[in-house]
CSV table of C-alpha atoms in Angstrom, one decimal:
chain,number,residue,atom,x,y,z
A,1,UNK,CA,-96.4,148.4,-53.2
A,2,UNK,CA,-98.1,146.4,-56.0
A,3,UNK,CA,-94.7,145.3,-57.4
A,4,UNK,CA,-93.4,144.3,-54.0
A,5,UNK,CA,-96.6,142.4,-53.2
A,6,UNK,CA,-96.4,140.7,-56.6
A,7,UNK,CA,-92.9,139.5,-55.8
A,8,UNK,CA,-94.0,138.2,-52.4
A,9,UNK,CA,-96.9,136.3,-54.1
A,10,UNK,CA,-94.5,134.7,-56.6
A,11,UNK,CA,-92.2,133.6,-53.9
A,12,UNK,CA,-95.0,132.2,-51.9
A,13,UNK,CA,-96.1,130.1,-54.9
A,14,UNK,CA,-92.7,129.2,-56.1
A,15,UNK,CA,-93.4,125.5,-55.8
A,16,UNK,CA,-96.4,125.8,-58.1
A,17,UNK,CA,-94.5,127.5,-60.9
A,18,UNK,CA,-91.8,126.8,-63.4
A,19,UNK,CA,-88.6,128.8,-62.9
A,20,UNK,CA,-87.0,130.0,-59.8
A,21,UNK,CA,-88.5,132.8,-57.7
A,22,UNK,CA,-85.2,133.4,-56.1
A,23,UNK,CA,-84.0,134.7,-59.4
A,24,UNK,CA,-86.6,137.2,-60.2
A,25,UNK,CA,-85.3,140.0,-62.5
A,26,UNK,CA,-87.0,143.3,-62.7
A,27,UNK,CA,-87.0,145.2,-66.0
A,28,UNK,CA,-88.4,148.7,-66.5
A,29,UNK,CA,-88.1,151.8,-68.7
A,30,UNK,CA,-88.5,155.5,-67.7
A,31,UNK,CA,-90.9,155.6,-64.8
A,32,UNK,CA,-90.6,151.8,-65.0
A,33,UNK,CA,-86.9,152.2,-64.8
A,34,UNK,CA,-87.3,154.1,-61.6
A,35,UNK,CA,-89.5,151.3,-60.2
A,36,UNK,CA,-86.9,148.7,-61.2
A,37,UNK,CA,-84.2,150.7,-59.4
A,38,UNK,CA,-86.4,150.9,-56.4
A,39,UNK,CA,-87.0,147.2,-56.3
A,40,UNK,CA,-83.3,146.6,-56.6
A,41,UNK,CA,-82.5,149.0,-53.8
A,42,UNK,CA,-85.2,148.6,-51.2
A,43,UNK,CA,-85.5,144.8,-50.8
A,44,UNK,CA,-87.3,144.1,-47.5
A,45,UNK,CA,-87.0,147.6,-46.2
A,46,UNK,CA,-89.3,148.0,-43.2
A,47,UNK,CA,-90.5,151.4,-44.3
A,48,UNK,CA,-92.9,149.7,-46.7
A,49,UNK,CA,-94.3,147.1,-44.4
A,50,UNK,CA,-97.4,149.0,-43.2
A,51,UNK,CA,-98.4,149.7,-46.8
A,52,UNK,CA,-97.9,146.1,-47.8
A,53,UNK,CA,-100.1,144.9,-44.9
A,54,UNK,CA,-102.7,147.4,-45.9
A,55,UNK,CA,-103.0,145.8,-49.4
A,56,UNK,CA,-102.9,142.3,-48.2
A,57,UNK,CA,-99.4,141.3,-49.2
A,58,UNK,CA,-97.9,138.0,-48.1
A,59,UNK,CA,-95.9,139.2,-45.1
A,60,UNK,CA,-93.9,136.0,-44.4
A,61,UNK,CA,-92.2,136.3,-47.8
A,62,UNK,CA,-89.4,138.6,-48.9
A,63,UNK,CA,-89.6,141.2,-51.7
A,64,UNK,CA,-86.0,141.5,-52.8
A,65,UNK,CA,-85.1,140.7,-56.4
A,66,UNK,CA,-82.1,138.8,-57.7
A,67,UNK,CA,-81.3,141.4,-60.4
A,68,UNK,CA,-82.7,144.5,-62.1
A,69,UNK,CA,-82.4,146.2,-65.4
A,70,UNK,CA,-83.2,150.0,-65.4
A,71,UNK,CA,-83.6,151.7,-68.7
A,72,UNK,CA,-83.5,155.6,-68.6
A,73,UNK,CA,-84.8,155.7,-65.0
A,74,UNK,CA,-86.6,158.9,-64.0
A,75,UNK,CA,-85.5,158.8,-60.4
A,76,UNK,CA,-84.1,160.9,-57.5
A,77,UNK,CA,-86.9,163.4,-58.1
A,78,UNK,CA,-85.7,165.3,-55.0
A,79,UNK,CA,-82.8,166.6,-57.1
A,80,UNK,CA,-84.1,166.1,-60.7
A,81,UNK,CA,-84.8,169.8,-61.3
A,82,UNK,CA,-81.3,170.7,-60.1
A,83,UNK,CA,-79.7,168.0,-62.2
A,84,UNK,CA,-81.6,169.1,-65.3
A,85,UNK,CA,-80.4,172.7,-64.9
A,86,UNK,CA,-76.8,171.6,-64.2
A,87,UNK,CA,-76.9,169.7,-67.4
A,88,UNK,CA,-78.6,172.3,-69.6
A,89,UNK,CA,-77.6,175.5,-67.8
A,90,UNK,CA,-75.9,176.8,-71.0
A,91,UNK,CA,-78.7,175.8,-73.3
A,92,UNK,CA,-81.9,177.8,-72.7
A,93,UNK,CA,-84.0,177.0,-75.7
A,94,UNK,CA,-86.1,173.9,-75.6
A,95,UNK,CA,-88.1,171.7,-78.0
A,96,UNK,CA,-90.3,168.9,-76.9
A,97,UNK,CA,-91.3,166.9,-80.0
A,98,UNK,CA,-93.8,164.8,-78.0
A,99,UNK,CA,-95.8,167.7,-76.5
A,100,UNK,CA,-95.1,170.2,-79.3
A,101,UNK,CA,-93.9,172.7,-76.8
A,102,UNK,CA,-90.9,174.8,-77.7
A,103,UNK,CA,-89.4,178.2,-76.7
A,104,UNK,CA,-86.7,180.0,-74.9
A,105,UNK,CA,-86.3,180.5,-71.1
A,106,UNK,CA,-87.4,183.9,-69.7
A,107,UNK,CA,-85.0,186.0,-67.7
A,108,UNK,CA,-86.6,184.7,-64.6
A,109,UNK,CA,-86.3,181.1,-65.7
A,110,UNK,CA,-82.6,181.6,-66.6
A,111,UNK,CA,-82.0,183.0,-63.1
A,112,UNK,CA,-83.8,179.9,-61.6
A,113,UNK,CA,-81.6,177.7,-63.8
A,114,UNK,CA,-78.4,179.3,-62.6
A,115,UNK,CA,-79.5,178.9,-58.9
A,116,UNK,CA,-80.5,175.3,-59.5
A,117,UNK,CA,-77.3,174.4,-61.3
A,118,UNK,CA,-75.3,175.9,-58.5
A,119,UNK,CA,-77.3,173.9,-55.9
A,120,UNK,CA,-76.6,170.7,-57.8
A,121,UNK,CA,-72.8,171.3,-57.6
A,122,UNK,CA,-73.2,171.4,-53.8
A,123,UNK,CA,-75.4,168.3,-53.8
A,124,UNK,CA,-72.9,166.2,-55.9
A,125,UNK,CA,-70.0,167.3,-53.7
A,126,UNK,CA,-72.0,166.3,-50.6
A,127,UNK,CA,-72.4,162.7,-51.8
A,128,UNK,CA,-68.7,162.1,-51.6
A,129,UNK,CA,-68.8,159.8,-54.7
A,130,UNK,CA,-65.7,157.8,-55.7
A,131,UNK,CA,-64.7,156.4,-59.1
A,132,UNK,CA,-64.3,152.7,-58.2
A,133,UNK,CA,-61.8,152.2,-61.0
A,134,UNK,CA,-59.4,154.9,-60.0
A,135,UNK,CA,-60.3,155.5,-56.4
A,136,UNK,CA,-60.6,159.3,-57.1
A,137,UNK,CA,-63.2,161.5,-55.5
A,138,UNK,CA,-65.8,162.6,-58.0
A,139,UNK,CA,-66.6,166.3,-57.4
A,140,UNK,CA,-67.7,169.3,-59.4
A,141,UNK,CA,-66.0,172.7,-59.6
A,142,UNK,CA,-68.1,175.8,-58.8
A,143,UNK,CA,-68.7,176.4,-62.5
A,144,UNK,CA,-70.3,173.0,-62.9
A,145,UNK,CA,-68.0,172.3,-65.9
A,146,UNK,CA,-64.9,171.2,-64.2
A,147,UNK,CA,-63.9,168.6,-61.6
A,148,UNK,CA,-63.7,164.8,-61.7
A,149,UNK,CA,-67.5,164.3,-61.8
A,150,UNK,CA,-67.7,166.5,-64.9
A,151,UNK,CA,-64.8,164.5,-66.5
A,152,UNK,CA,-66.5,161.2,-65.5
A,153,UNK,CA,-69.7,162.3,-67.3
A,154,UNK,CA,-67.7,163.3,-70.4
A,155,UNK,CA,-65.9,160.0,-70.3
A,156,UNK,CA,-69.2,158.1,-70.2
A,157,UNK,CA,-70.5,159.9,-73.3
A,158,UNK,CA,-67.2,159.2,-75.1
A,159,UNK,CA,-67.3,155.6,-74.1
A,160,UNK,CA,-70.8,155.3,-75.6
A,161,UNK,CA,-69.6,156.9,-78.9
A,162,UNK,CA,-66.5,154.6,-78.9
A,163,UNK,CA,-68.6,151.4,-78.5
A,164,UNK,CA,-70.9,152.6,-81.2
A,165,UNK,CA,-68.2,153.6,-83.7
A,166,UNK,CA,-66.3,150.4,-83.1
A,167,UNK,CA,-69.5,148.4,-83.8
A,168,UNK,CA,-69.9,150.4,-87.0
A,169,UNK,CA,-66.3,149.7,-88.1
A,170,UNK,CA,-66.7,146.0,-87.3
A,171,UNK,CA,-69.9,145.9,-89.5
A,172,UNK,CA,-72.1,144.8,-86.6
A,173,UNK,CA,-74.4,147.8,-87.1
A,174,UNK,CA,-76.0,148.7,-90.4
A,175,UNK,CA,-76.8,152.4,-90.0
A,176,UNK,CA,-75.6,155.5,-91.7
A,177,UNK,CA,-73.5,157.9,-89.6
A,178,UNK,CA,-71.7,161.2,-90.1
A,179,UNK,CA,-69.3,162.7,-87.5
A,180,UNK,CA,-70.3,166.1,-86.2
A,181,UNK,CA,-67.9,168.9,-85.2
A,182,UNK,CA,-67.9,168.1,-81.5
A,183,UNK,CA,-67.0,164.4,-81.9
A,184,UNK,CA,-63.6,163.1,-83.1
A,185,UNK,CA,-62.7,159.5,-83.9
A,186,UNK,CA,-59.1,158.1,-84.3
A,187,UNK,CA,-60.2,154.7,-85.4
A,188,UNK,CA,-60.3,153.2,-81.9
A,189,UNK,CA,-61.7,155.8,-79.5
A,190,UNK,CA,-64.0,158.8,-79.6
A,191,UNK,CA,-63.6,162.2,-78.0
A,192,UNK,CA,-66.0,165.1,-77.6
A,193,UNK,CA,-64.9,168.8,-77.3
A,194,UNK,CA,-67.2,169.5,-74.3
A,195,UNK,CA,-70.4,168.4,-72.6
A,196,UNK,CA,-72.1,171.5,-73.8
A,197,UNK,CA,-71.1,171.0,-77.5
A,198,UNK,CA,-72.3,167.4,-77.3
A,199,UNK,CA,-75.6,168.5,-75.9
A,200,UNK,CA,-76.1,171.2,-78.5
A,201,UNK,CA,-75.3,168.8,-81.3
A,202,UNK,CA,-76.8,165.5,-80.2
A,203,UNK,CA,-79.0,165.9,-77.1
A,204,UNK,CA,-80.6,169.4,-76.9
A,205,UNK,CA,-82.8,170.6,-74.1
A,206,UNK,CA,-86.3,169.2,-74.2
A,207,UNK,CA,-87.9,170.7,-71.1
A,208,UNK,CA,-88.4,174.2,-69.8
A,209,UNK,CA,-87.0,175.4,-66.5
A,210,UNK,CA,-88.4,173.4,-63.6
A,211,UNK,CA,-88.6,170.4,-65.8
A,212,UNK,CA,-90.2,168.2,-63.1
A,213,UNK,CA,-91.8,170.3,-60.4
A,214,UNK,CA,-93.6,172.5,-63.0
A,215,UNK,CA,-93.9,176.2,-62.0
A,216,UNK,CA,-97.6,176.2,-62.9
A,217,UNK,CA,-98.2,172.8,-61.3
A,218,UNK,CA,-100.6,171.5,-63.9
A,219,UNK,CA,-101.2,168.6,-66.2
A,220,UNK,CA,-97.8,169.2,-68.0
A,221,UNK,CA,-96.0,167.5,-65.1
A,222,UNK,CA,-96.6,163.9,-64.3
A,223,UNK,CA,-94.4,164.3,-61.3
A,224,UNK,CA,-96.7,166.9,-59.7
A,225,UNK,CA,-99.5,164.4,-60.2
A,226,UNK,CA,-97.3,161.6,-58.8
A,227,UNK,CA,-96.9,163.4,-55.5
A,228,UNK,CA,-100.5,164.5,-55.3
A,229,UNK,CA,-102.9,163.2,-52.7
A,230,UNK,CA,-106.6,162.8,-52.0
A,231,UNK,CA,-107.0,166.6,-51.3
A,232,UNK,CA,-104.8,168.0,-54.0
A,233,UNK,CA,-104.4,166.3,-57.4
A,234,UNK,CA,-101.1,168.1,-58.0
A,235,UNK,CA,-98.5,169.0,-55.4
A,236,UNK,CA,-95.2,170.9,-55.5
A,237,UNK,CA,-92.4,168.7,-54.2
A,238,UNK,CA,-89.1,170.5,-55.0
A,239,UNK,CA,-87.7,171.5,-51.6
A,240,UNK,CA,-85.0,173.7,-53.0
A,241,UNK,CA,-87.3,176.1,-54.9
A,242,UNK,CA,-88.5,178.1,-51.9
A,243,UNK,CA,-84.9,179.2,-51.2
A,244,UNK,CA,-84.3,180.0,-54.8
A,245,UNK,CA,-87.4,182.2,-54.9
A,246,UNK,CA,-86.3,184.0,-51.8
A,247,UNK,CA,-82.9,184.7,-53.5
A,248,UNK,CA,-84.6,186.1,-56.6
A,249,UNK,CA,-87.4,188.0,-54.7
A,250,UNK,CA,-85.9,191.4,-55.2
A,251,UNK,CA,-85.1,191.1,-58.9
A,252,UNK,CA,-88.3,189.2,-59.8
A,253,UNK,CA,-91.0,190.4,-57.4
A,254,UNK,CA,-93.8,189.5,-59.8
A,255,UNK,CA,-92.7,185.9,-60.2
A,256,UNK,CA,-92.1,185.6,-56.5
A,257,UNK,CA,-95.6,186.7,-55.8
A,258,UNK,CA,-96.9,184.3,-58.3
A,259,UNK,CA,-95.1,181.1,-57.3
A,260,UNK,CA,-93.8,181.4,-53.7
A,261,UNK,CA,-97.0,180.6,-52.0
A,262,UNK,CA,-97.5,177.3,-53.9
A,263,UNK,CA,-94.0,176.1,-53.0
A,264,UNK,CA,-94.2,177.3,-49.4
A,265,UNK,CA,-97.5,175.5,-48.9
A,266,UNK,CA,-95.9,172.1,-48.8
A,267,UNK,CA,-93.0,173.0,-46.4
A,268,UNK,CA,-93.3,170.7,-43.4
A,269,UNK,CA,-95.8,168.3,-45.1
A,270,UNK,CA,-94.8,165.0,-43.4
A,271,UNK,CA,-96.9,162.8,-45.7
A,272,UNK,CA,-95.3,164.3,-48.8
A,273,UNK,CA,-91.9,163.9,-47.2
A,274,UNK,CA,-92.6,160.3,-46.6
A,275,UNK,CA,-93.8,159.7,-50.2
A,276,UNK,CA,-90.6,161.4,-51.5
A,277,UNK,CA,-88.5,159.2,-49.3
A,278,UNK,CA,-90.2,156.0,-50.3
A,279,UNK,CA,-89.8,156.8,-54.0
A,280,UNK,CA,-86.1,157.6,-54.0
A,281,UNK,CA,-83.7,154.6,-54.1
A,282,UNK,CA,-80.8,156.8,-52.9
A,283,UNK,CA,-82.4,156.9,-49.5
A,284,UNK,CA,-81.9,153.1,-49.1
A,285,UNK,CA,-78.8,152.3,-51.0
A,286,UNK,CA,-76.1,151.1,-48.5
A,287,UNK,CA,-78.6,150.5,-45.6
A,288,UNK,CA,-77.8,147.5,-43.5
A,289,UNK,CA,-81.5,146.7,-43.2
A,290,UNK,CA,-82.0,146.4,-47.0
A,291,UNK,CA,-81.3,143.5,-49.3
A,292,UNK,CA,-79.9,144.9,-52.5
A,293,UNK,CA,-80.2,143.0,-55.8
A,294,UNK,CA,-77.0,141.1,-56.6
A,295,UNK,CA,-76.9,142.3,-60.2
A,296,UNK,CA,-78.0,145.7,-61.5
A,297,UNK,CA,-77.7,146.9,-65.1
A,298,UNK,CA,-78.4,150.5,-66.0
A,299,UNK,CA,-78.6,151.7,-69.6
A,300,UNK,CA,-79.4,155.3,-70.8
A,301,UNK,CA,-79.4,156.7,-74.3
A,302,UNK,CA,-77.1,159.6,-75.1
A,303,UNK,CA,-80.0,161.3,-76.8
A,304,UNK,CA,-82.2,161.1,-73.7
A,305,UNK,CA,-83.2,164.5,-72.6
A,306,UNK,CA,-86.1,163.5,-70.3
A,307,UNK,CA,-83.9,163.7,-67.3
A,308,UNK,CA,-80.2,164.6,-66.7
A,309,UNK,CA,-77.7,161.9,-67.6
A,310,UNK,CA,-76.1,162.5,-64.2
A,311,UNK,CA,-79.2,161.1,-62.5
A,312,UNK,CA,-78.4,157.5,-63.7
A,313,UNK,CA,-74.7,158.1,-63.0
A,314,UNK,CA,-75.4,159.0,-59.4
A,315,UNK,CA,-77.6,156.0,-59.0
A,316,UNK,CA,-74.9,153.7,-60.4
A,317,UNK,CA,-72.1,155.2,-58.4
A,318,UNK,CA,-74.0,155.1,-55.2
A,319,UNK,CA,-74.6,151.4,-55.7
A,320,UNK,CA,-71.0,150.8,-56.6
A,321,UNK,CA,-69.7,152.8,-53.6
A,322,UNK,CA,-72.1,151.6,-50.9
A,323,UNK,CA,-73.1,148.0,-51.8
A,324,UNK,CA,-71.6,144.7,-53.0
A,325,UNK,CA,-73.9,144.6,-56.0
A,326,UNK,CA,-72.5,143.8,-59.5
A,327,UNK,CA,-73.3,147.1,-61.2
A,328,UNK,CA,-73.2,147.3,-65.0
A,329,UNK,CA,-73.7,151.0,-66.1
A,330,UNK,CA,-73.3,152.5,-69.5
A,331,UNK,CA,-74.7,155.1,-71.9
A,332,UNK,CA,-75.8,153.9,-75.3
A,333,UNK,CA,-75.0,156.2,-78.3
A,334,UNK,CA,-77.6,157.2,-80.7
A,335,UNK,CA,-80.5,156.0,-78.5
A,336,UNK,CA,-83.2,158.2,-77.0
A,337,UNK,CA,-85.5,157.8,-74.0
A,338,UNK,CA,-86.5,154.2,-74.1
A,339,UNK,CA,-85.0,150.7,-74.1
A,340,UNK,CA,-81.6,152.0,-74.9
A,341,UNK,CA,-79.6,148.9,-75.8
A,342,UNK,CA,-77.9,146.9,-78.5
A,343,UNK,CA,-79.8,143.9,-79.8
A,344,UNK,CA,-79.4,140.8,-77.7
A,345,UNK,CA,-77.2,142.3,-75.0
A,346,UNK,CA,-80.0,142.3,-72.3
A,347,UNK,CA,-80.6,138.6,-72.9
A,348,UNK,CA,-76.9,137.9,-72.9
A,349,UNK,CA,-76.6,139.6,-69.5
A,350,UNK,CA,-79.6,137.6,-68.1
A,351,UNK,CA,-78.1,134.4,-69.4
A,352,UNK,CA,-74.8,135.2,-67.8
A,353,UNK,CA,-76.0,136.1,-64.3
A,354,UNK,CA,-78.5,133.2,-64.2
A,355,UNK,CA,-75.8,130.7,-64.7
A,356,UNK,CA,-73.9,131.8,-61.6
C-alpha cells in the first residue's frame, strides 16, 4: 500500500519534478523483488482501493509502473513450500550460513517433503504453462524429474553457465573458475548432468522442511510473521499442510498431534485468505482489470537457495503467457541471493526501454 500510494503521489506531482512519472521503474531484491513483481502485476487493481483510501492515497491517480526489475523475488508464498521441496526433494541435509542452522531432515520431514514435492507437480501441471519460444506445454512427470518443465529449468541453469563461461573466455570477467563434475563445457555451450547434481555441487539446500511456513511457527520464519495480525504475531498460511498431515497421521501420530491443530486453526480465515491473495502477483497476472508493466526484468542467481528457482520461472512464464509485457528472465551463474546481475546490464536495460 505504501509503494502504491507513493507512485500515486509522484504522478500527482509530476509537473513539480524532473523526470517522467509515466516511466517509473520499480527495482527490488528478495522481499523487495516480490514487491517489485507485485507493482508490475497489480497496477490499478481494485482489490487494493479500500486500503489506499484508508491511508490517504491520491485516488484520482494511477499506481501502475512503466517497468520493474525483480531480483530473487520471494513470491507465490502460497506454493513456496511445495516448490522448495520439489527442488530439494533429493537433498535432505541443510546448511544455513546466515543463521548457523544445519542438520538433516527427520523421517517425518522427509515424508512431508515427498508429499509437498508431489503436490507441486500437480500445481505446475494445473497452470498449463507454455514455452513461448517453442509453443510446447511445460509440464512435470510424476517423479518431478521429467517433463518439459523440468527440461526448461535445466536449460535455464545451462544458459546461465553458458553466458558466464563465454564471458570468461572473452575476458570480460576476471575471476578464477574450475569446472565441476556435473558441468561440461565444449567451448560454446554448457551442460549439466542433472538438476540434482547441480544442486548438490553448486546450490545445496539451505532451509529445513517447511522452509516458509515453519512447523514451529516462530521467529525463524519471516513469512509466518508477514501473515500475522493484531491478535497473533505469527500465523500459519500453507493451505496444503493440513492435507499432508492427514495423509501422514497414521505413520506419524506424534507429529500430527503436535502440528495439526495449528494448521487447522487458520482454515476458513477470510482475512488471511485476502492477505495471501493481495501478496501474490499470480492472482492478478492476465486480469483484464489490471495494468501490467510494459517491461519486466527478472534475475535470480544460480546459487540462490532462499526459494526454489522454479518460483521465478513460474512468475516469468505466467507474464509471458498471459500478458503483452516484454519479459526478460534469466538466471545468473555464480550469484547468490541478492542483486544477481552482471555489471552495467541493469542500466543498459533501463537506457534501452526508456528510449522507446
